Amino acid sequence: MKSTHFIFLLSLTLFFSCEKEGETPTDPVEDDFVPTPTTTVLKAGEFTNVAHKVTGKATIYQTGGTKTLVLDPFTTENGPDLYVYLSSDTKASKFVSLGKLKSTNGKQSYEISSDTMLDDFSYAIVWCEDFSVNFGNAELK
């Protein structure tokens, strides 16, 4: 009887400790980035699936001296520790991180550092840092 109680308590402990900690928020976001009449499109591309389903469009805008990556429309399957990268290839051999993915769906923007040379990067990638996995990428042209 004691072993049954022990197994039950162990099961409960494991169940509650195995929550999907670190997963990206799933509530839709609606970023307030709006191109102005002086905003130019520098690069854009459609997401394609790699290890997981990712859909939508990635666009790099420039307004004055500020460059911004906008994902809109955008959805991805969830996972732990998802980030947005600009990368030279689909394996993230050379990349710059733009930060944690804000949500698995909805319009979202990421400011690109002024010292980032866009000619060095051909892809926007949703990257899982925990497992070094490319969820999906958009080739930027």
mmCIF file with all atom_site columns, N, CA, C and O in Angstrom, residues 78-117:
data_model
loop_
_atom_site.group_PDB
_atom_site.id
_atom_site.type_symbol
_atom_site.label_atom_id
_atom_site.label_alt_id
_atom_site.label_comp_id
_atom_site.label_asym_id
_atom_site.label_entity_id
_atom_site.label_seq_id
_atom_site.pdbx_PDB_ins_code
_atom_site.Cartn_x
_atom_site.Cartn_y
_atom_site.Cartn_z
_atom_site.occupancy
_atom_site.B_iso_or_equiv
_atom_site.pdbx_formal_charge
_atom_site.auth_seq_id
_atom_site.auth_comp_id
_atom_site.auth_asym_id
_atom_site.auth_atom_id
_atom_site.pdbx_PDB_model_num
ATOM 1   N N  . ASN A 1 78  ? 4.248  25.980 -31.385 1.00 0.00 ? 78  ASN A N  1
ATOM 2   C CA . ASN A 1 78  ? 4.956  26.424 -30.194 1.00 0.00 ? 78  ASN A CA 1
ATOM 3   C C  . ASN A 1 78  ? 6.128  25.500 -29.877 1.00 0.00 ? 78  ASN A C  1
ATOM 4   O O  . ASN A 1 78  ? 6.194  24.374 -30.361 1.00 0.00 ? 78  ASN A O  1
ATOM 5   N N  . GLY A 1 79  ? 7.021  26.020 -29.083 1.00 0.00 ? 79  GLY A N  1
ATOM 6   C CA . GLY A 1 79  ? 8.172  25.267 -28.629 1.00 0.00 ? 79  GLY A CA 1
ATOM 7   C C  . GLY A 1 79  ? 8.891  26.064 -27.566 1.00 0.00 ? 79  GLY A C  1
ATOM 8   O O  . GLY A 1 79  ? 8.580  27.221 -27.326 1.00 0.00 ? 79  GLY A O  1
ATOM 9   N N  . PRO A 1 80  ? 9.875  25.446 -26.943 1.00 0.00 ? 80  PRO A N  1
ATOM 10  C CA . PRO A 1 80  ? 10.605 26.149 -25.890 1.00 0.00 ? 80  PRO A CA 1
ATOM 11  C C  . PRO A 1 80  ? 11.652 27.096 -26.470 1.00 0.00 ? 80  PRO A C  1
ATOM 12  O O  . PRO A 1 80  ? 12.256 26.796 -27.501 1.00 0.00 ? 80  PRO A O  1
ATOM 13  N N  . ASP A 1 81  ? 11.813 28.221 -25.834 1.00 0.00 ? 81  ASP A N  1
ATOM 14  C CA . ASP A 1 81  ? 12.953 29.097 -26.111 1.00 0.00 ? 81  ASP A CA 1
ATOM 15  C C  . ASP A 1 81  ? 13.060 29.515 -27.582 1.00 0.00 ? 81  ASP A C  1
ATOM 16  O O  . ASP A 1 81  ? 14.121 29.412 -28.188 1.00 0.00 ? 81  ASP A O  1
ATOM 17  N N  . LEU A 1 82  ? 11.949 30.000 -28.159 1.00 0.00 ? 82  LEU A N  1
ATOM 18  C CA . LEU A 1 82  ? 11.952 30.416 -29.563 1.00 0.00 ? 82  LEU A CA 1
ATOM 19  C C  . LEU A 1 82  ? 12.447 31.849 -29.702 1.00 0.00 ? 82  LEU A C  1
ATOM 20  O O  . LEU A 1 82  ? 12.034 32.739 -28.961 1.00 0.00 ? 82  LEU A O  1
ATOM 21  N N  . TYR A 1 83  ? 13.323 32.048 -30.680 1.00 0.00 ? 83  TYR A N  1
ATOM 22  C CA . TYR A 1 83  ? 13.919 33.351 -30.969 1.00 0.00 ? 83  TYR A CA 1
ATOM 23  C C  . TYR A 1 83  ? 13.733 33.697 -32.434 1.00 0.00 ? 83  TYR A C  1
ATOM 24  O O  . TYR A 1 83  ? 13.490 32.814 -33.269 1.00 0.00 ? 83  TYR A O  1
ATOM 25  N N  . VAL A 1 84  ? 13.907 34.972 -32.753 1.00 0.00 ? 84  VAL A N  1
ATOM 26  C CA . VAL A 1 84  ? 13.899 35.447 -34.133 1.00 0.00 ? 84  VAL A CA 1
ATOM 27  C C  . VAL A 1 84  ? 15.331 35.802 -34.497 1.00 0.00 ? 84  VAL A C  1
ATOM 28  O O  . VAL A 1 84  ? 15.973 36.597 -33.806 1.00 0.00 ? 84  VAL A O  1
ATOM 29  N N  . TYR A 1 85  ? 15.822 35.194 -35.560 1.00 0.00 ? 85  TYR A N  1
ATOM 30  C CA . TYR A 1 85  ? 17.182 35.440 -36.040 1.00 0.00 ? 85  TYR A CA 1
ATOM 31  C C  . TYR A 1 85  ? 17.148 36.017 -37.443 1.00 0.00 ? 85  TYR A C  1
ATOM 32  O O  . TYR A 1 85  ? 16.280 35.667 -38.242 1.00 0.00 ? 85  TYR A O  1
ATOM 33  N N  . LEU A 1 86  ? 18.141 36.837 -37.756 1.00 0.00 ? 86  LEU A N  1
ATOM 34  C CA . LEU A 1 86  ? 18.529 37.097 -39.134 1.00 0.00 ? 86  LEU A CA 1
ATOM 35  C C  . LEU A 1 86  ? 19.761 36.225 -39.327 1.00 0.00 ? 86  LEU A C  1
ATOM 36  O O  . LEU A 1 86  ? 20.672 36.228 -38.488 1.00 0.00 ? 86  LEU A O  1
ATOM 37  N N  . SER A 1 87  ? 19.801 35.472 -40.431 1.00 0.00 ? 87  SER A N  1
ATOM 38  C CA . SER A 1 87  ? 20.877 34.497 -40.599 1.00 0.00 ? 87  SER A CA 1
ATOM 39  C C  . SER A 1 87  ? 21.403 34.497 -42.027 1.00 0.00 ? 87  SER A C  1
ATOM 40  O O  . SER A 1 87  ? 20.689 34.824 -42.975 1.00 0.00 ? 87  SER A O  1
ATOM 41  N N  . SER A 1 88  ? 22.668 34.079 -42.149 1.00 0.00 ? 88  SER A N  1
ATOM 42  C CA . SER A 1 88  ? 23.291 33.981 -43.469 1.00 0.00 ? 88  SER A CA 1
ATOM 43  C C  . SER A 1 88  ? 22.822 32.732 -44.215 1.00 0.00 ? 88  SER A C  1
ATOM 44  O O  . SER A 1 88  ? 22.904 32.670 -45.439 1.00 0.00 ? 88  SER A O  1
ATOM 45  N N  . ASP A 1 89  ? 22.330 31.726 -43.460 1.00 0.00 ? 89  ASP A N  1
ATOM 46  C CA . ASP A 1 89  ? 21.862 30.483 -44.077 1.00 0.00 ? 89  ASP A CA 1
ATOM 47  C C  . ASP A 1 89  ? 20.776 29.875 -43.194 1.00 0.00 ? 89  ASP A C  1
ATOM 48  O O  . ASP A 1 89  ? 20.442 30.410 -42.146 1.00 0.00 ? 89  ASP A O  1
ATOM 49  N N  . THR A 1 90  ? 20.233 28.730 -43.614 1.00 0.00 ? 90  THR A N  1
ATOM 50  C CA . THR A 1 90  ? 19.136 28.118 -42.863 1.00 0.00 ? 90  THR A CA 1
ATOM 51  C C  . THR A 1 90  ? 19.614 27.349 -41.635 1.00 0.00 ? 90  THR A C  1
ATOM 52  O O  . THR A 1 90  ? 18.805 26.881 -40.850 1.00 0.00 ? 90  THR A O  1
ATOM 53  N N  . LYS A 1 91  ? 20.928 27.225 -41.459 1.00 0.00 ? 91  LYS A N  1
ATOM 54  C CA . LYS A 1 91  ? 21.484 26.517 -40.300 1.00 0.00 ? 91  LYS A CA 1
ATOM 55  C C  . LYS A 1 91  ? 21.947 27.469 -39.201 1.00 0.00 ? 91  LYS A C  1
ATOM 56  O O  . LYS A 1 91  ? 22.524 27.039 -38.209 1.00 0.00 ? 91  LYS A O  1
ATOM 57  N N  . ALA A 1 92  ? 21.738 28.751 -39.404 1.00 0.00 ? 92  ALA A N  1
ATOM 58  C CA . ALA A 1 92  ? 22.156 29.789 -38.447 1.00 0.00 ? 92  ALA A CA 1
ATOM 59  C C  . ALA A 1 92  ? 23.649 29.702 -38.161 1.00 0.00 ? 92  ALA A C  1
ATOM 60  O O  . ALA A 1 92  ? 24.092 29.851 -37.026 1.00 0.00 ? 92  ALA A O  1
ATOM 61  N N  . SER A 1 93  ? 24.435 29.483 -39.219 1.00 0.00 ? 93  SER A N  1
ATOM 62  C CA . SER A 1 93  ? 25.899 29.438 -39.070 1.00 0.00 ? 93  SER A CA 1
ATOM 63  C C  . SER A 1 93  ? 26.435 30.790 -38.635 1.00 0.00 ? 93  SER A C  1
ATOM 64  O O  . SER A 1 93  ? 27.330 30.878 -37.802 1.00 0.00 ? 93  SER A O  1
ATOM 65  N N  . LYS A 1 94  ? 25.886 31.836 -39.239 1.00 0.00 ? 94  LYS A N  1
ATOM 66  C CA . LYS A 1 94  ? 26.214 33.218 -38.871 1.00 0.00 ? 94  LYS A CA 1
ATOM 67  C C  . LYS A 1 94  ? 24.872 33.927 -38.721 1.00 0.00 ? 94  LYS A C  1
ATOM 68  O O  . LYS A 1 94  ? 24.084 33.961 -39.665 1.00 0.00 ? 94  LYS A O  1
ATOM 69  N N  . PHE A 1 95  ? 24.612 34.459 -37.523 1.00 0.00 ? 95  PHE A N  1
ATOM 70  C CA . PHE A 1 95  ? 23.301 35.053 -37.284 1.00 0.00 ? 95  PHE A CA 1
ATOM 71  C C  . PHE A 1 95  ? 23.397 36.200 -36.291 1.00 0.00 ? 95  PHE A C  1
ATOM 72  O O  . PHE A 1 95  ? 24.391 36.360 -35.592 1.00 0.00 ? 95  PHE A O  1
ATOM 73  N N  . VAL A 1 96  ? 22.326 36.975 -36.266 1.00 0.00 ? 96  VAL A N  1
ATOM 74  C CA . VAL A 1 96  ? 22.128 37.983 -35.225 1.00 0.00 ? 96  VAL A CA 1
ATOM 75  C C  . VAL A 1 96  ? 20.740 37.719 -34.645 1.00 0.00 ? 96  VAL A C  1
ATOM 76  O O  . VAL A 1 96  ? 19.768 37.518 -35.382 1.00 0.00 ? 96  VAL A O  1
ATOM 77  N N  . SER A 1 97  ? 20.667 37.654 -33.313 1.00 0.00 ? 97  SER A N  1
ATOM 78  C CA . SER A 1 97  ? 19.393 37.428 -32.650 1.00 0.00 ? 97  SER A CA 1
ATOM 79  C C  . SER A 1 97  ? 18.676 38.764 -32.482 1.00 0.00 ? 97  SER A C  1
ATOM 80  O O  . SER A 1 97  ? 19.259 39.734 -32.010 1.00 0.00 ? 97  SER A O  1
ATOM 81  N N  . LEU A 1 98  ? 17.402 38.778 -32.853 1.00 0.00 ? 98  LEU A N  1
ATOM 82  C CA . LEU A 1 98  ? 16.586 39.982 -32.680 1.00 0.00 ? 98  LEU A CA 1
ATOM 83  C C  . LEU A 1 98  ? 15.757 39.901 -31.404 1.00 0.00 ? 98  LEU A C  1
ATOM 84  O O  . LEU A 1 98  ? 15.028 40.838 -31.084 1.00 0.00 ? 98  LEU A O  1
ATOM 85  N N  . GLY A 1 99  ? 15.851 38.775 -30.701 1.00 0.00 ? 99  GLY A N  1
ATOM 86  C CA . GLY A 1 99  ? 15.151 38.631 -29.435 1.00 0.00 ? 99  GLY A CA 1
ATOM 87  C C  . GLY A 1 99  ? 14.219 37.444 -29.424 1.00 0.00 ? 99  GLY A C  1
ATOM 88  O O  . GLY A 1 99  ? 14.055 36.740 -30.416 1.00 0.00 ? 99  GLY A O  1
ATOM 89  N N  . LYS A 1 100 ? 13.612 37.233 -28.249 1.00 0.00 ? 100 LYS A N  1
ATOM 90  C CA . LYS A 1 100 ? 12.648 36.143 -28.093 1.00 0.00 ? 100 LYS A CA 1
ATOM 91  C C  . LYS A 1 100 ? 11.419 36.422 -28.951 1.00 0.00 ? 100 LYS A C  1
ATOM 92  O O  . LYS A 1 100 ? 10.996 37.575 -29.095 1.00 0.00 ? 100 LYS A O  1
ATOM 93  N N  . LEU A 1 101 ? 10.863 35.350 -29.511 1.00 0.00 ? 101 LEU A N  1
ATOM 94  C CA . LEU A 1 101 ? 9.616  35.462 -30.251 1.00 0.00 ? 101 LEU A CA 1
ATOM 95  C C  . LEU A 1 101 ? 8.531  35.939 -29.285 1.00 0.00 ? 101 LEU A C  1
ATOM 96  O O  . LEU A 1 101 ? 8.379  35.384 -28.188 1.00 0.00 ? 101 LEU A O  1
ATOM 97  N N  . LYS A 1 102 ? 7.787  36.971 -29.669 1.00 0.00 ? 102 LYS A N  1
ATOM 98  C CA . LYS A 1 102 ? 6.804  37.583 -28.761 1.00 0.00 ? 102 LYS A CA 1
ATOM 99  C C  . LYS A 1 102 ? 5.555  36.734 -28.585 1.00 0.00 ? 102 LYS A C  1
ATOM 100 O O  . LYS A 1 102 ? 4.928  36.758 -27.533 1.00 0.00 ? 102 LYS A O  1
ATOM 101 N N  . SER A 1 103 ? 5.172  36.008 -29.637 1.00 0.00 ? 103 SER A N  1
ATOM 102 C CA . SER A 1 103 ? 3.981  35.162 -29.589 1.00 0.00 ? 103 SER A CA 1
ATOM 103 C C  . SER A 1 103 ? 4.029  34.190 -30.762 1.00 0.00 ? 103 SER A C  1
ATOM 104 O O  . SER A 1 103 ? 4.726  34.431 -31.746 1.00 0.00 ? 103 SER A O  1
ATOM 105 N N  . THR A 1 104 ? 3.259  33.119 -30.642 1.00 0.00 ? 104 THR A N  1
ATOM 106 C CA . THR A 1 104 ? 3.194  32.154 -31.739 1.00 0.00 ? 104 THR A CA 1
ATOM 107 C C  . THR A 1 104 ? 2.298  32.640 -32.871 1.00 0.00 ? 104 THR A C  1
ATOM 108 O O  . THR A 1 104 ? 2.256  32.006 -33.921 1.00 0.00 ? 104 THR A O  1
ATOM 109 N N  . ASN A 1 105 ? 1.594  33.739 -32.666 1.00 0.00 ? 105 ASN A N  1
ATOM 110 C CA . ASN A 1 105 ? 0.784  34.266 -33.770 1.00 0.00 ? 105 ASN A CA 1
ATOM 111 C C  . ASN A 1 105 ? 0.509  35.749 -33.600 1.00 0.00 ? 105 ASN A C  1
ATOM 112 O O  . ASN A 1 105 ? 0.508  36.277 -32.497 1.00 0.00 ? 105 ASN A O  1
ATOM 113 N N  . GLY A 1 106 ? 0.330  36.369 -34.747 1.00 0.00 ? 106 GLY A N  1
ATOM 114 C CA . GLY A 1 106 ? 0.026  37.789 -34.759 1.00 0.00 ? 106 GLY A CA 1
ATOM 115 C C  . GLY A 1 106 ? 1.173  38.629 -35.288 1.00 0.00 ? 106 GLY A C  1
ATOM 116 O O  . GLY A 1 106 ? 2.300  38.172 -35.427 1.00 0.00 ? 106 GLY A O  1
ATOM 117 N N  . LYS A 1 107 ? 0.841  39.866 -35.586 1.00 0.00 ? 107 LYS A N  1
ATOM 118 C CA . LYS A 1 107 ? 1.817  40.829 -36.105 1.00 0.00 ? 107 LYS A CA 1
ATOM 119 C C  . LYS A 1 107 ? 2.793  41.229 -35.012 1.00 0.00 ? 107 LYS A C  1
ATOM 120 O O  . LYS A 1 107 ? 2.382  41.603 -33.913 1.00 0.00 ? 107 LYS A O  1
ATOM 121 N N  . GLN A 1 108 ? 4.090  41.151 -35.327 1.00 0.00 ? 108 GLN A N  1
ATOM 122 C CA . GLN A 1 108 ? 5.111  41.526 -34.352 1.00 0.00 ? 108 GLN A CA 1
ATOM 123 C C  . GLN A 1 108 ? 6.327  42.106 -35.045 1.00 0.00 ? 108 GLN A C  1
ATOM 124 O O  . GLN A 1 108 ? 6.628  41.739 -36.182 1.00 0.00 ? 108 GLN A O  1
ATOM 125 N N  . SER A 1 109 ? 6.991  43.052 -34.386 1.00 0.00 ? 109 SER A N  1
ATOM 126 C CA . SER A 1 109 ? 8.147  43.714 -34.987 1.00 0.00 ? 109 SER A CA 1
ATOM 127 C C  . SER A 1 109 ? 9.358  43.629 -34.078 1.00 0.00 ? 109 SER A C  1
ATOM 128 O O  . SER A 1 109 ? 9.227  43.552 -32.850 1.00 0.00 ? 109 SER A O  1
ATOM 129 N N  . TYR A 1 110 ? 10.531 43.655 -34.714 1.00 0.00 ? 110 TYR A N  1
ATOM 130 C CA . TYR A 1 110 ? 11.808 43.549 -34.019 1.00 0.00 ? 110 TYR A CA 1
ATOM 131 C C  . TYR A 1 110 ? 12.769 44.566 -34.623 1.00 0.00 ? 110 TYR A C  1
ATOM 132 O O  . TYR A 1 110 ? 13.032 44.529 -35.833 1.00 0.00 ? 110 TYR A O  1
ATOM 133 N N  . GLU A 1 111 ? 13.271 45.472 -33.795 1.00 0.00 ? 111 GLU A N  1
ATOM 134 C CA . GLU A 1 111 ? 14.224 46.470 -34.282 1.00 0.00 ? 111 GLU A CA 1
ATOM 135 C C  . GLU A 1 111 ? 15.563 45.797 -34.572 1.00 0.00 ? 111 GLU A C  1
ATOM 136 O O  . GLU A 1 111 ? 16.021 44.938 -33.817 1.00 0.00 ? 111 GLU A O  1
ATOM 137 N N  . ILE A 1 112 ? 16.166 46.200 -35.671 1.00 0.00 ? 112 ILE A N  1
ATOM 138 C CA . ILE A 1 112 ? 17.454 45.662 -36.096 1.00 0.00 ? 112 ILE A CA 1
ATOM 139 C C  . ILE A 1 112 ? 18.523 46.695 -35.755 1.00 0.00 ? 112 ILE A C  1
ATOM 140 O O  . ILE A 1 112 ? 18.390 47.870 -36.096 1.00 0.00 ? 112 ILE A O  1
ATOM 141 N N  . SER A 1 113 ? 19.576 46.242 -35.107 1.00 0.00 ? 113 SER A N  1
ATOM 142 C CA . SER A 1 113 ? 20.661 47.133 -34.707 1.00 0.00 ? 113 SER A CA 1
ATOM 143 C C  . SER A 1 113 ? 21.211 47.882 -35.925 1.00 0.00 ? 113 SER A C  1
ATOM 144 O O  . SER A 1 113 ? 21.344 47.316 -37.013 1.00 0.00 ? 113 SER A O  1
ATOM 145 N N  . SER A 1 114 ? 21.564 49.141 -35.731 1.00 0.00 ? 114 SER A N  1
ATOM 146 C CA . SER A 1 114 ? 22.056 49.975 -36.838 1.00 0.00 ? 114 SER A CA 1
ATOM 147 C C  . SER A 1 114 ? 23.368 49.460 -37.416 1.00 0.00 ? 114 SER A C  1
ATOM 148 O O  . SER A 1 114 ? 23.682 49.731 -38.571 1.00 0.00 ? 114 SER A O  1
ATOM 149 N N  . ASP A 1 115 ? 24.125 48.688 -36.650 1.00 0.00 ? 115 ASP A N  1
ATOM 150 C CA . ASP A 1 115 ? 25.395 48.165 -37.170 1.00 0.00 ? 115 ASP A CA 1
ATOM 151 C C  . ASP A 1 115 ? 25.246 46.805 -37.871 1.00 0.00 ? 115 ASP A C  1
ATOM 152 O O  . ASP A 1 115 ? 26.229 46.227 -38.321 1.00 0.00 ? 115 ASP A O  1
ATOM 153 N N  . THR A 1 116 ? 24.019 46.303 -37.997 1.00 0.00 ? 116 THR A N  1
ATOM 154 C CA . THR A 1 116 ? 23.779 45.049 -38.700 1.00 0.00 ? 116 THR A CA 1
ATOM 155 C C  . THR A 1 116 ? 23.816 45.287 -40.210 1.00 0.00 ? 116 THR A C  1
ATOM 156 O O  . THR A 1 116 ? 23.060 46.112 -40.726 1.00 0.00 ? 116 THR A O  1
ATOM 157 N N  . MET A 1 117 ? 24.710 44.578 -40.875 1.00 0.00 ? 117 MET A N  1
ATOM 158 C CA . MET A 1 117 ? 24.835 44.685 -42.335 1.00 0.00 ? 117 MET A CA 1
ATOM 159 C C  . MET A 1 117 ? 23.857 43.701 -42.980 1.00 0.00 ? 117 MET A C  1
ATOM 160 O O  . MET A 1 117 ? 24.103 42.492 -42.981 1.00 0.00 ? 117 MET A O  1
#
